[in-house]
């Protein structure tokens, strides 16, 4: 086959000579159509590069300030109607938003899930009315009634943006700093997918990530973690607008935030555009042009703005930040801005100028043509791209996973579950190119780098492994952003005790219901000599208490593989894999028991008849429970051992199954887990006992610690005997 460039020249000749050659040869016709599709896409994209601010203003076209004032009016009116909210940021950033959304943002309001759309993240999420106004004005499914009912019960226009891809909200923001960190993850995902799927002449993955952020985001430490890594990874399609208004909740930030922000970002390796007048549309457009011209670095555009711009008596003060302006100030703002329209009314000319549906449909149509041509030239790549973007697992995945787990069971290896996790990764990863992740500087301990891992660098994003550095919070929120982007199943690793650093990002993943696999190793006092600072006690219980967080604490290689499979297949929330440092034995099972692992809890060792007692255990303590049950049997007490690697999955089973595993009439129950006892009393009941740890650990060899804290066969046997009545 001739090279694409050769055919491009031929097509040029066909065009000039007006020959019918393409019709005479099917192969030539196919390639000609491919070239025309690429040409069409490139022409449309080129046409977008002339912003409105550089075009002659058509007769009757609203002024840019009037377009921005529509945002200001909707924002101050909605906050006033709710009697709560934050009008200052929307009013201060309205001019920036108007330029970005009308001139540069590539999106289609009729299809908020278009894969090649630009991503927009409002990191300063308290300014939510800015986003809702933009969505309404440009034609998304956000009605004026929803704006009127801002912050009200059962309304999608919540106080802070809540992830809703169907209405154009790309991520939940509110906790400051996480939005920009999610954006780093989105930009990283775009770069990875582009490296994996784009081919010469076919930029099927080609979009930017835009972020609005304020002083509060930059004060949060997570912004340093994320933005430092963004510079190292050269995320050149990431553009952040810094709303530099010198105000936070407590007032003028000069008393607590005197960083040289431009120098800070320059040290990260960002392109920094300083001192942009955020109320000058032409200056904002010029800054964006400069930002997009350099795709080798992320860009920070530092925009000087006035918070609450247009409110004559309150602008520039903290009083506009988090409270309604009041009826009198709103009336004065209307006069100052020249906005002579009732609340929640947008003049038809302004509404028409904002409407982005026609342009968005055209942009998506051009991309669809490009994708169709891409499918002709690279059918297998196109099929794989569609699968990954749609979040589908490979054909035959279930059979593949079954076989992998059966193989792991047949090997019957004794090892730490952190090592078992690597075994599972090595088994599953070849079938899942979308599986990508890394560790917060603990790769060799977390064992997150599998045999097929390729490290991502600033110059080569074609890999699947990320060295996140010591950035637990940033790592977790970046992976949230990767999941939100789509096309990637992210995983991240650290010691379980350091999940504390990432806590709010875990909560955000669970709240949004997005997939992330959290690999948490060194899960108990089994860490040993590193002592109580590194020994998690309350962490597993805390994670179990988090709504929509699925927590697996497997006992051996087989349970670990099943846990990984569950995490891979779960698309509606994050999964924590809690793994041991110390070795644990393989537990023999039949095929029914292996199948029941996926139900969260199952009978691992049963009694001859109705059990006298039930031992419930997880992780490294399952082997202890089995050993105790065997001794008890020799002493005339029949004990059932229930392994419960995931309580939430077990609770989701029907009552018949749960009662079969834990018969209600067997009240002599002992739970064994090397961690806080609080969440286990629901299973132990008032007649049972829990062997756990409700104090901090100690520094000593692991074996000594387990004995000291009561995790011994003798203590488990004695505890069971103390509650069994015959």
XYZ file of C-alpha atoms in Angstrom:
726
model
C 0.000 0.000 0.000
C 1.247 3.429 -0.861
C 1.992 5.806 2.009
C -0.731 8.240 3.062
C 1.302 11.240 1.980
C 1.631 9.773 -1.505
C -2.090 9.461 -1.803
C -2.526 12.969 -0.481
C -0.435 14.226 -3.401
C -2.485 12.099 -5.774
C -5.687 13.528 -4.420
C -4.361 17.024 -4.923
C -3.755 16.061 -8.546
C -7.271 14.668 -8.802
C -8.677 17.882 -7.413
C -6.720 20.024 -9.860
C -7.468 17.935 -12.891
C -11.026 17.158 -11.845
C -10.453 13.531 -12.701
C -12.687 10.686 -11.717
C -9.815 8.453 -10.722
C -11.116 7.709 -7.198
C -14.227 6.124 -8.587
C -12.255 3.833 -10.897
C -10.297 2.095 -8.120
C -12.009 1.096 -4.858
C -8.722 1.229 -2.920
C -7.963 4.685 -4.242
C -11.510 5.789 -3.480
C -11.235 4.606 0.103
C -7.988 6.423 0.669
C -9.245 9.524 -1.087
C -12.203 9.630 1.254
C -9.794 9.255 4.152
C -7.760 12.238 3.030
C -10.831 14.373 2.453
C -12.070 13.549 5.962
C -8.736 14.545 7.472
C -8.718 17.724 5.399
C -12.227 18.571 6.501
C -11.369 18.062 10.158
C -8.227 20.179 9.926
C -10.028 22.998 8.096
C -12.750 23.155 10.708
C -10.217 23.158 13.523
C -8.250 25.898 11.781
C -11.374 27.996 11.415
C -11.813 27.881 15.184
C -8.469 29.540 15.739
C -9.791 32.998 14.939
C -11.443 34.085 18.152
C -14.440 36.365 18.299
C -12.275 38.962 19.960
C -10.239 39.244 16.767
C -13.207 39.349 14.415
C -15.095 42.383 13.213
C -18.162 42.864 15.343
C -21.223 42.194 13.224
C -24.082 44.679 13.288
C -26.333 43.933 16.191
C -23.834 41.547 17.796
C -23.857 42.031 21.572
C -20.725 43.478 23.127
C -18.484 41.028 24.902
C -19.063 42.792 28.214
C -22.821 42.335 27.784
C -22.273 38.625 27.178
C -20.208 38.406 30.351
C -22.804 40.391 32.257
C -25.309 37.640 31.541
C -23.167 35.424 33.771
C -23.000 38.129 36.434
C -26.737 38.701 36.427
C -27.664 35.013 36.588
C -25.123 34.402 39.341
C -26.104 37.247 41.632
C -29.815 36.585 41.088
C -29.531 32.847 41.787
C -27.508 33.376 44.955
C -30.020 35.975 46.121
C -32.949 33.635 45.403
C -31.255 30.868 47.400
C -30.226 33.310 50.123
C -26.858 31.568 50.151
C -23.930 31.046 47.852
C -20.896 32.763 46.414
C -21.491 35.513 43.860
C -17.983 37.033 43.993
C -16.042 34.506 41.906
C -18.626 34.214 39.100
C -18.826 37.990 38.785
C -15.053 38.365 38.896
C -14.288 35.641 36.368
C -17.169 36.272 33.980
C -15.058 38.050 31.361
C -12.471 35.254 31.331
C -15.184 32.631 31.057
C -16.880 34.446 28.214
C -13.722 34.500 26.088
C -12.839 30.888 26.829
C -16.286 29.421 26.242
C -17.191 31.494 23.201
C -13.837 31.449 21.423
C -11.790 28.440 22.460
C -13.627 25.711 24.345
C -14.345 22.726 22.096
C -17.570 21.134 23.272
C -21.014 20.069 22.146
C -23.858 20.979 24.513
C -26.088 18.405 22.829
C -23.619 15.632 23.686
C -21.780 16.362 26.936
C -20.139 12.930 26.743
C -18.456 13.512 23.355
C -15.089 11.802 23.894
C -12.974 14.467 22.150
C -14.491 17.438 23.956
C -12.315 19.804 25.922
C -12.600 19.357 29.676
C -13.488 22.361 31.806
C -12.937 22.211 35.567
C -14.093 24.856 38.020
C -11.602 24.124 40.785
C -12.873 27.005 42.916
C -16.145 25.136 43.145
C -17.849 27.586 45.496
C -18.304 29.711 42.353
C -20.695 27.086 41.012
C -23.120 29.603 39.534
C -20.413 30.528 37.046
C -20.507 26.985 35.704
C -24.292 26.618 35.804
C -24.690 29.945 34.002
C -22.261 28.851 31.298
C -24.001 25.515 30.850
C -27.408 27.136 30.562
C -26.292 29.910 28.238
C -24.403 27.666 25.819
C -27.246 25.184 25.451
C -26.719 22.308 27.883
C -29.639 20.601 29.572
C -29.673 23.079 32.445
C -32.944 24.977 32.558
C -33.667 28.457 33.852
C -35.885 26.837 36.497
C -32.849 24.953 37.763
C -31.000 28.259 38.071
C -33.949 29.793 39.909
C -33.792 26.850 42.310
C -30.070 27.029 42.904
C -29.001 25.144 46.058
C -32.447 23.669 46.608
C -33.388 20.095 47.462
C -33.263 17.582 44.575
C -31.933 20.182 42.142
C -28.890 19.475 39.981
C -27.688 23.038 40.580
C -26.126 22.156 43.922
C -24.163 24.519 46.117
C -20.912 23.093 44.759
C -20.703 21.356 41.368
C -21.490 17.672 41.611
C -20.246 15.286 38.947
C -22.945 14.879 36.345
C -21.576 14.111 32.873
C -25.029 14.295 31.319
C -25.282 18.007 32.153
C -21.647 18.939 31.493
C -20.229 18.903 35.042
C -16.921 17.083 34.621
C -16.096 16.592 38.300
C -17.262 17.371 41.794
C -15.437 20.383 43.164
C -15.670 22.104 46.470
C -12.713 20.871 48.521
C -10.184 23.361 47.189
C -7.223 22.117 45.210
C -8.797 18.866 44.097
C -10.356 20.306 40.952
C -7.030 21.391 39.497
C -5.580 18.032 40.544
C -8.416 16.191 38.779
C -7.602 18.346 35.756
C -3.987 17.169 35.861
C -5.309 13.614 35.728
C -7.584 14.461 32.795
C -4.714 16.061 30.887
C -2.492 13.072 31.646
C -5.173 10.684 30.407
C -5.523 12.696 27.197
C -1.770 12.569 26.616
C -1.623 8.820 27.287
C -4.551 8.015 25.008
C -3.190 10.279 22.271
C 0.160 8.486 22.452
C -1.590 5.133 22.271
C -4.156 5.757 19.557
C -3.212 8.732 17.377
C -1.513 7.984 14.075
C -0.095 10.248 11.379
C -2.924 12.353 10.031
C -5.406 10.990 12.569
C -5.486 13.009 15.805
C -8.554 11.175 17.150
C -7.546 12.135 20.691
C -6.901 15.866 20.578
C -8.388 18.092 23.247
C -7.414 20.406 26.070
C -8.140 20.648 29.748
C -9.025 24.102 31.084
C -9.102 24.987 34.769
C -10.342 27.940 36.767
C -8.742 28.228 40.187
C -8.289 30.780 42.923
C -6.072 31.691 45.845
C -7.651 28.989 48.002
C -6.733 26.229 45.556
C -3.155 27.436 45.488
C -2.911 27.564 49.274
C -3.905 23.901 49.531
C -0.858 21.640 49.532
C -2.399 19.297 46.978
C -1.985 21.987 44.314
C 1.773 21.789 44.785
C 1.762 18.001 44.562
C -0.260 17.952 41.365
C 1.130 20.967 39.541
C 4.719 19.969 40.212
C 4.090 16.584 38.599
C 2.162 18.192 35.715
C 5.246 20.208 34.856
C 7.515 17.167 35.034
C 5.187 15.210 32.747
C 4.936 18.157 30.323
C 1.160 18.232 30.158
C 1.102 20.886 27.475
C -2.644 20.754 26.852
C -3.416 21.811 30.407
C -4.234 25.516 30.823
C -5.108 26.992 34.210
C -6.564 30.459 34.829
C -5.556 31.862 38.213
C -8.210 34.217 39.555
C -5.821 36.553 41.336
C -8.236 38.771 43.243
C -6.349 38.959 46.585
C -9.436 37.869 48.542
C -10.400 34.748 50.477
C -13.055 34.159 53.131
C -11.108 35.891 55.878
C -10.385 38.953 53.751
C -7.293 40.292 52.013
C -4.900 37.359 51.523
C -1.867 39.585 52.054
C -1.845 38.546 55.696
C -1.426 34.817 54.978
C -0.643 34.224 51.304
C 2.367 36.095 49.976
C 3.805 33.415 47.677
C 5.338 34.472 44.388
C 2.924 32.275 42.462
C 4.363 32.895 38.978
C 7.861 31.919 40.133
C 6.439 28.899 41.897
C 4.873 27.612 38.685
C 7.893 28.499 36.599
C 9.947 26.324 38.941
C 7.538 23.464 38.179
C 8.287 23.786 34.474
C 5.077 25.587 33.537
C 4.683 28.377 31.042
C 3.485 31.358 33.077
C 1.674 34.329 31.568
C 1.744 37.143 34.093
C -0.374 40.186 34.827
C -3.299 39.575 32.488
C -6.220 41.944 32.972
C -9.025 39.488 33.623
C -11.614 42.080 32.638
C -10.055 42.822 29.228
C -11.349 40.326 26.687
C -8.611 41.042 24.180
C -5.919 40.536 26.840
C -7.468 37.240 27.912
C -7.682 36.060 24.291
C -4.048 37.016 23.677
C -3.000 35.050 26.742
C -4.914 31.989 25.558
C -3.284 32.258 22.152
C 0.109 32.287 23.823
C -0.839 29.390 26.058
C -2.020 27.159 23.244
C 0.990 27.924 21.056
C 3.275 26.031 23.456
C 2.192 22.417 23.877
C 5.403 21.389 25.591
C 4.427 22.843 28.950
C 1.254 23.339 30.961
C 0.301 26.981 31.260
C -0.775 29.198 34.132
C -2.504 32.410 33.071
C -2.386 34.854 35.972
C -5.494 37.033 35.707
C -5.887 40.088 37.897
C -9.570 40.439 38.679
C -11.922 42.215 41.037
C -14.050 39.868 43.102
C -17.741 40.705 42.737
C -17.003 42.880 39.684
C -19.923 45.201 38.976
C -21.291 45.418 42.528
C -20.329 49.065 43.166
C -20.303 49.039 46.972
C -19.026 45.540 47.635
C -16.714 44.608 44.754
C -13.141 43.925 45.757
C -14.117 42.864 49.279
C -14.658 39.591 51.113
C -18.329 40.501 51.579
C -18.989 39.321 48.019
C -17.318 35.962 48.547
C -19.825 33.812 50.367
C -23.074 35.694 50.859
C -25.840 37.171 48.725
C -25.278 40.752 47.661
C -28.681 41.898 48.882
C -31.498 43.444 46.875
C -30.150 46.998 47.088
C -26.650 46.059 45.935
C -28.043 43.922 43.107
C -30.109 46.893 41.911
C -26.992 49.063 42.039
C -25.010 46.401 40.177
C -27.625 46.298 37.428
C -27.267 50.028 36.988
C -23.470 49.898 37.066
C -23.339 47.092 34.514
C -26.047 48.535 32.301
C -28.044 45.330 32.700
C -31.619 46.537 32.464
C -33.379 43.183 32.530
C -35.453 41.434 35.196
C -33.990 38.537 37.220
C -33.477 35.330 35.255
C -34.251 36.963 31.928
C -31.722 36.837 29.088
C -32.412 39.010 26.012
C -32.801 37.020 22.816
C -29.772 38.579 21.101
C -27.522 37.685 24.009
C -29.005 34.193 24.281
C -28.420 33.628 20.552
C -24.820 34.842 20.775
C -24.117 32.414 23.612
C -25.777 29.372 22.012
C -22.986 26.897 21.166
C -25.104 24.004 19.935
C -24.640 24.553 16.201
C -20.889 25.042 16.524
C -20.627 22.077 18.862
C -22.543 19.801 16.504
C -20.279 20.856 13.655
C -17.162 20.164 15.693
C -18.341 16.732 16.713
C -19.429 15.928 13.149
C -15.967 16.800 11.865
C -14.415 14.533 14.473
C -16.843 11.736 13.631
C -15.729 11.965 9.992
C -12.126 11.768 11.112
C -12.897 8.775 13.315
C -14.631 6.995 10.455
C -11.598 7.529 8.246
C -9.395 6.340 11.083
C -11.482 3.185 11.346
C -10.925 2.534 7.644
C -7.169 2.859 7.989
C -6.749 1.345 11.455
C -9.775 -0.867 12.124
C -8.326 -2.760 15.093
C -7.145 0.416 16.804
C -10.530 2.040 16.221
C -12.322 -0.949 17.727
C -10.062 -0.890 20.779
C -10.483 2.865 21.117
C -14.266 2.511 21.106
C -14.145 -0.264 23.700
C -12.007 1.725 26.071
C -13.851 5.012 25.673
C -17.125 3.202 26.318
C -15.705 1.615 29.463
C -16.210 -1.934 28.234
C -14.082 -4.883 29.261
C -12.555 -7.033 26.492
C -14.568 -9.752 24.812
C -14.156 -12.992 26.717
C -13.051 -11.209 29.878
C -15.096 -13.427 32.213
C -13.584 -16.643 30.846
C -10.106 -15.123 30.908
C -10.482 -14.033 34.527
C -11.889 -17.404 35.589
C -8.921 -19.186 34.027
C -6.410 -16.787 35.610
C -7.893 -17.313 39.079
C -7.973 -21.091 38.599
C -4.296 -21.025 37.637
C -3.412 -18.981 40.706
C -5.343 -21.422 42.894
C -3.602 -24.414 41.319
C -0.199 -22.879 42.074
C -1.163 -22.864 45.774
C 1.631 -20.447 46.685
C 2.260 -19.111 50.157
C 3.151 -15.414 50.097
C 2.285 -11.976 51.388
C -0.888 -10.641 49.813
C 1.038 -7.607 48.524
C 3.031 -10.128 46.454
C -0.180 -11.922 45.569
C -1.427 -8.568 44.279
C 1.498 -8.440 41.860
C 0.700 -11.997 40.773
C -2.861 -10.879 40.002
C -1.618 -7.793 38.175
C 0.697 -9.896 36.036
C -2.209 -12.208 35.246
C -4.798 -9.553 34.368
C -2.777 -6.664 32.924
C -1.938 -8.260 29.543
C -5.661 -8.372 28.806
C -6.269 -4.796 30.002
C -4.161 -2.128 28.284
C -6.374 0.479 29.962
C -5.027 -0.529 33.385
C -2.592 2.221 34.367
C -1.241 3.373 37.689
C 1.666 3.666 40.016
C 2.808 4.292 43.548
C 3.629 7.212 45.826
C 7.361 6.429 45.943
C 6.801 2.899 47.238
C 6.857 0.876 44.041
C 9.179 -1.774 45.436
C 7.059 -2.150 48.576
C 3.572 -1.840 47.110
C 4.588 -4.055 44.162
C 2.446 -2.074 41.757
C 4.792 -2.350 38.774
C 3.899 -5.475 36.815
C 5.833 -7.292 34.115
C 4.180 -5.281 31.338
C 4.610 -1.878 32.945
C 6.186 0.910 30.930
C 7.044 4.142 32.720
C 5.436 7.365 31.500
C 7.757 10.343 31.093
C 7.366 13.900 29.935
C 8.649 12.905 26.509
C 6.882 9.552 26.168
C 3.320 9.050 27.362
C 2.827 5.709 25.610
C 3.334 3.765 28.848
C 1.076 2.699 31.694
C 3.102 3.286 34.861
C 3.502 6.545 36.768
C 6.078 7.359 39.387
C 3.940 9.718 41.460
C 6.617 10.586 43.998
C 5.730 11.239 47.639
C 2.325 12.667 46.761
C -0.375 10.434 48.255
C -3.115 13.054 48.108
C -2.111 14.328 44.697
C -1.737 10.801 43.323
C -5.227 9.797 44.403
C -6.909 12.927 43.050
C -4.935 12.687 39.789
C -6.169 9.119 39.388
C -9.695 10.392 40.026
C -9.176 12.755 37.102
C -7.933 9.922 34.889
C -11.039 7.916 35.721
C -13.270 10.918 35.036
C -11.647 11.413 31.642
C -12.398 7.866 30.562
C -10.465 5.231 28.641
C -8.269 4.313 31.614
C -8.732 2.201 34.738
C -6.413 3.881 37.245
C -4.792 2.281 40.257
C -2.554 3.801 42.907
C -0.450 2.433 45.742
C 0.905 3.410 49.146
C 1.088 2.042 52.687
C -2.350 1.707 54.257
C -1.441 4.084 57.077
C -0.756 6.835 54.535
C -4.253 6.588 53.111
C -4.878 9.292 55.718
C -2.992 11.734 53.508
C -5.322 10.949 50.622
C -8.503 10.779 52.644
C -10.499 13.524 50.981
C -9.644 12.312 47.487
C -10.871 8.845 48.491
C -14.069 10.429 49.707
C -14.489 12.311 46.434
C -14.035 9.118 44.401
C -16.683 7.389 46.491
C -19.011 10.403 46.372
C -18.743 10.661 42.584
C -19.068 6.905 42.118
C -16.004 6.607 39.910
C -13.622 3.724 39.473
C -10.229 3.705 41.100
C -8.264 0.780 42.515
C -6.403 1.665 45.694
C -3.548 -0.680 46.541
C -2.847 -0.375 50.271
C -0.069 -2.574 51.602
C 1.527 -3.114 55.041
C -1.915 -3.401 56.521
C -1.409 -3.981 60.258
C 0.989 -4.439 63.152
C 2.557 -6.985 60.810
C 4.657 -4.058 59.618
C 6.676 -4.693 62.754
C 9.750 -2.683 63.557
C 8.694 0.520 61.816
C 6.414 1.043 64.764
C 3.072 2.715 65.465
C 3.583 5.632 63.059
C 3.522 3.118 60.232
C 1.085 0.571 61.679
C -2.530 1.171 60.630
C -5.060 0.448 63.360
C -8.236 2.386 62.617
C -7.774 2.628 58.867
C -9.635 -0.430 57.604
C -12.612 0.349 59.828
C -12.548 3.945 58.660
C -12.512 2.941 55.004
C -15.409 0.539 55.577
C -17.416 3.388 57.081
C -17.052 5.486 53.933
C -20.202 5.220 51.785
C -19.622 3.543 48.425
C -16.063 2.517 49.263
C -15.551 -1.196 48.611
C -12.851 -2.582 50.942
C -11.226 -5.976 50.340
C -8.818 -7.551 52.829
C -7.907 -10.879 51.214
C -6.290 -13.790 53.026
C -4.205 -15.403 50.245
C -3.357 -15.439 46.552
C -6.797 -16.591 45.427
C -8.788 -14.059 47.428
C -6.393 -11.347 46.241
C -6.986 -12.267 42.607
C -10.761 -12.251 43.144
C -10.481 -8.859 44.850
C -8.580 -7.465 41.881
C -11.173 -8.869 39.508
C -13.971 -7.290 41.520
C -12.170 -3.944 41.482
C -11.636 -4.142 37.713
C -15.268 -4.994 37.056
C -16.700 -2.430 39.464
C -17.475 0.801 37.599
C -19.585 2.665 40.142
C -17.065 3.423 42.868
C -13.542 2.966 44.213
C -12.087 -0.211 45.678
C -9.471 -0.458 48.417
C -7.266 -3.556 48.399
C -5.789 -3.995 51.892
C -2.710 -6.205 51.718
C -0.186 -7.774 54.070
C 3.543 -7.277 54.311
C 4.043 -10.661 55.966
C 3.569 -14.037 54.295
C 0.290 -15.933 54.555
C -0.531 -19.532 53.591
C -2.650 -20.584 50.641
C -6.052 -21.871 51.719
C -7.439 -24.975 49.946
C -10.926 -24.539 48.448
C -13.324 -26.268 46.094
C -14.754 -24.534 43.034
C -17.922 -23.508 44.885
C -15.889 -21.799 47.579
C -13.776 -20.012 44.978
C -16.959 -18.748 43.359
C -18.310 -17.584 46.708
C -15.285 -15.394 47.414
C -16.853 -12.855 45.041
C -19.852 -12.704 47.413
C -17.711 -10.983 50.030
C -17.978 -13.662 52.720
C -18.167 -17.439 52.588
C -17.605 -20.603 54.547
C -13.950 -21.530 54.249
C -13.860 -24.359 56.808
C -17.050 -25.942 58.009
C -18.028 -28.106 60.947
C -19.468 -31.609 60.638
C -22.932 -30.387 61.553
C -24.442 -27.305 63.131
C -21.419 -25.387 64.400
C -20.936 -24.691 68.062
C -19.221 -21.453 67.168
C -18.361 -19.329 64.170
C -14.971 -17.736 63.632
C -15.031 -14.720 61.292
C -11.729 -13.392 60.026
C -10.065 -11.389 57.270
C -6.628 -11.117 55.737
C -3.716 -12.544 57.683
C -5.989 -13.587 60.532
C -7.884 -16.141 58.427
C -5.033 -18.634 58.762
C -5.082 -18.037 62.517
C -8.814 -18.740 62.641
C -8.383 -21.960 60.641
C -5.632 -23.161 62.969
C -7.779 -22.344 66.007
C -10.774 -24.183 64.510
C -8.674 -27.268 63.967
C -7.505 -27.290 67.559
C -11.022 -26.701 68.785
C -12.236 -29.661 66.742
C -9.664 -31.849 68.451
C -11.008 -30.668 71.782
C -14.666 -31.368 70.949
C -15.844 -27.950 69.787
C -17.072 -27.692 66.187
C -16.224 -24.292 64.749
C -17.041 -22.873 61.316
C -14.539 -20.475 59.771
C -15.970 -17.683 57.659
C -13.577 -15.652 55.583
C -15.048 -12.220 54.984
C -12.725 -10.289 52.681
C -15.339 -7.636 51.833
C -18.152 -6.781 54.236
C -19.986 -4.417 51.871
C -20.207 -7.022 49.127
C -21.357 -9.601 51.674
C -24.058 -7.224 52.897
C -25.304 -6.825 49.328
C -26.115 -10.540 49.096
C -29.635 -11.791 49.705
C -30.696 -12.695 53.217
C -30.871 -16.394 52.415
C -27.174 -16.497 51.486
C -26.080 -14.355 54.440
C -28.026 -16.514 56.865
C -26.561 -19.661 55.328
C -23.064 -18.344 55.993
C -23.881 -16.878 59.406
C -26.846 -18.831 60.845
C -28.751 -16.452 63.125
C -29.192 -19.143 65.783
C -25.434 -19.593 66.186
C -24.658 -16.704 68.494
C -21.263 -17.885 69.720
C -19.161 -15.851 67.317
C -15.600 -14.593 67.479
C -14.265 -12.072 64.973
C -10.495 -11.893 64.463
C -8.878 -8.929 62.684
C -5.692 -7.024 63.489
C -7.326 -3.621 63.587
C -10.022 -1.547 65.256
C -13.000 -3.537 66.492
C -15.753 -0.952 65.980
C -17.245 -2.254 62.731
C -17.311 -5.912 63.752
C -19.832 -5.949 66.590
C -22.715 -6.161 64.121
C -21.438 -9.642 63.245
C -20.228 -10.697 66.685
C -23.458 -9.687 68.377
C -23.985 -9.253 72.100
C -23.075 -12.868 72.775
C -19.866 -12.773 70.732
C -16.420 -11.270 71.049
C -14.001 -9.424 68.812
C -10.250 -9.945 68.935
C -8.787 -6.756 67.556
C -6.696 -3.715 68.410
C -8.142 -0.505 69.808
C -4.853 1.148 70.666
C -1.734 2.136 68.740
C 0.888 -0.489 68.000
C 4.504 -0.895 69.037
C 7.875 -1.217 67.392
C 9.009 -4.841 67.487
C 9.281 -7.895 65.230
C 5.867 -8.774 63.807
C 5.691 -12.207 65.418
C 6.190 -10.755 68.857
C 3.569 -8.102 68.244
C 0.905 -10.562 67.133
C 1.499 -12.617 70.258
C 1.478 -9.520 72.482
C -1.819 -8.242 71.064
C -3.568 -11.586 71.383
C -3.379 -12.886 67.830
C -2.413 -16.405 68.751
C -4.074 -19.792 68.475
C -4.171 -20.083 72.249
C -6.018 -16.809 72.704
C -8.505 -17.477 69.908
C -9.262 -20.942 71.278
C -9.681 -19.606 74.818
C -11.949 -16.819 73.576
C -14.196 -19.267 71.716
C -14.406 -21.563 74.714
C -15.397 -18.640 76.921
C -18.613 -18.085 74.964
C -19.565 -21.612 73.861
C -22.296 -23.205 75.922
C -22.891 -26.956 75.593
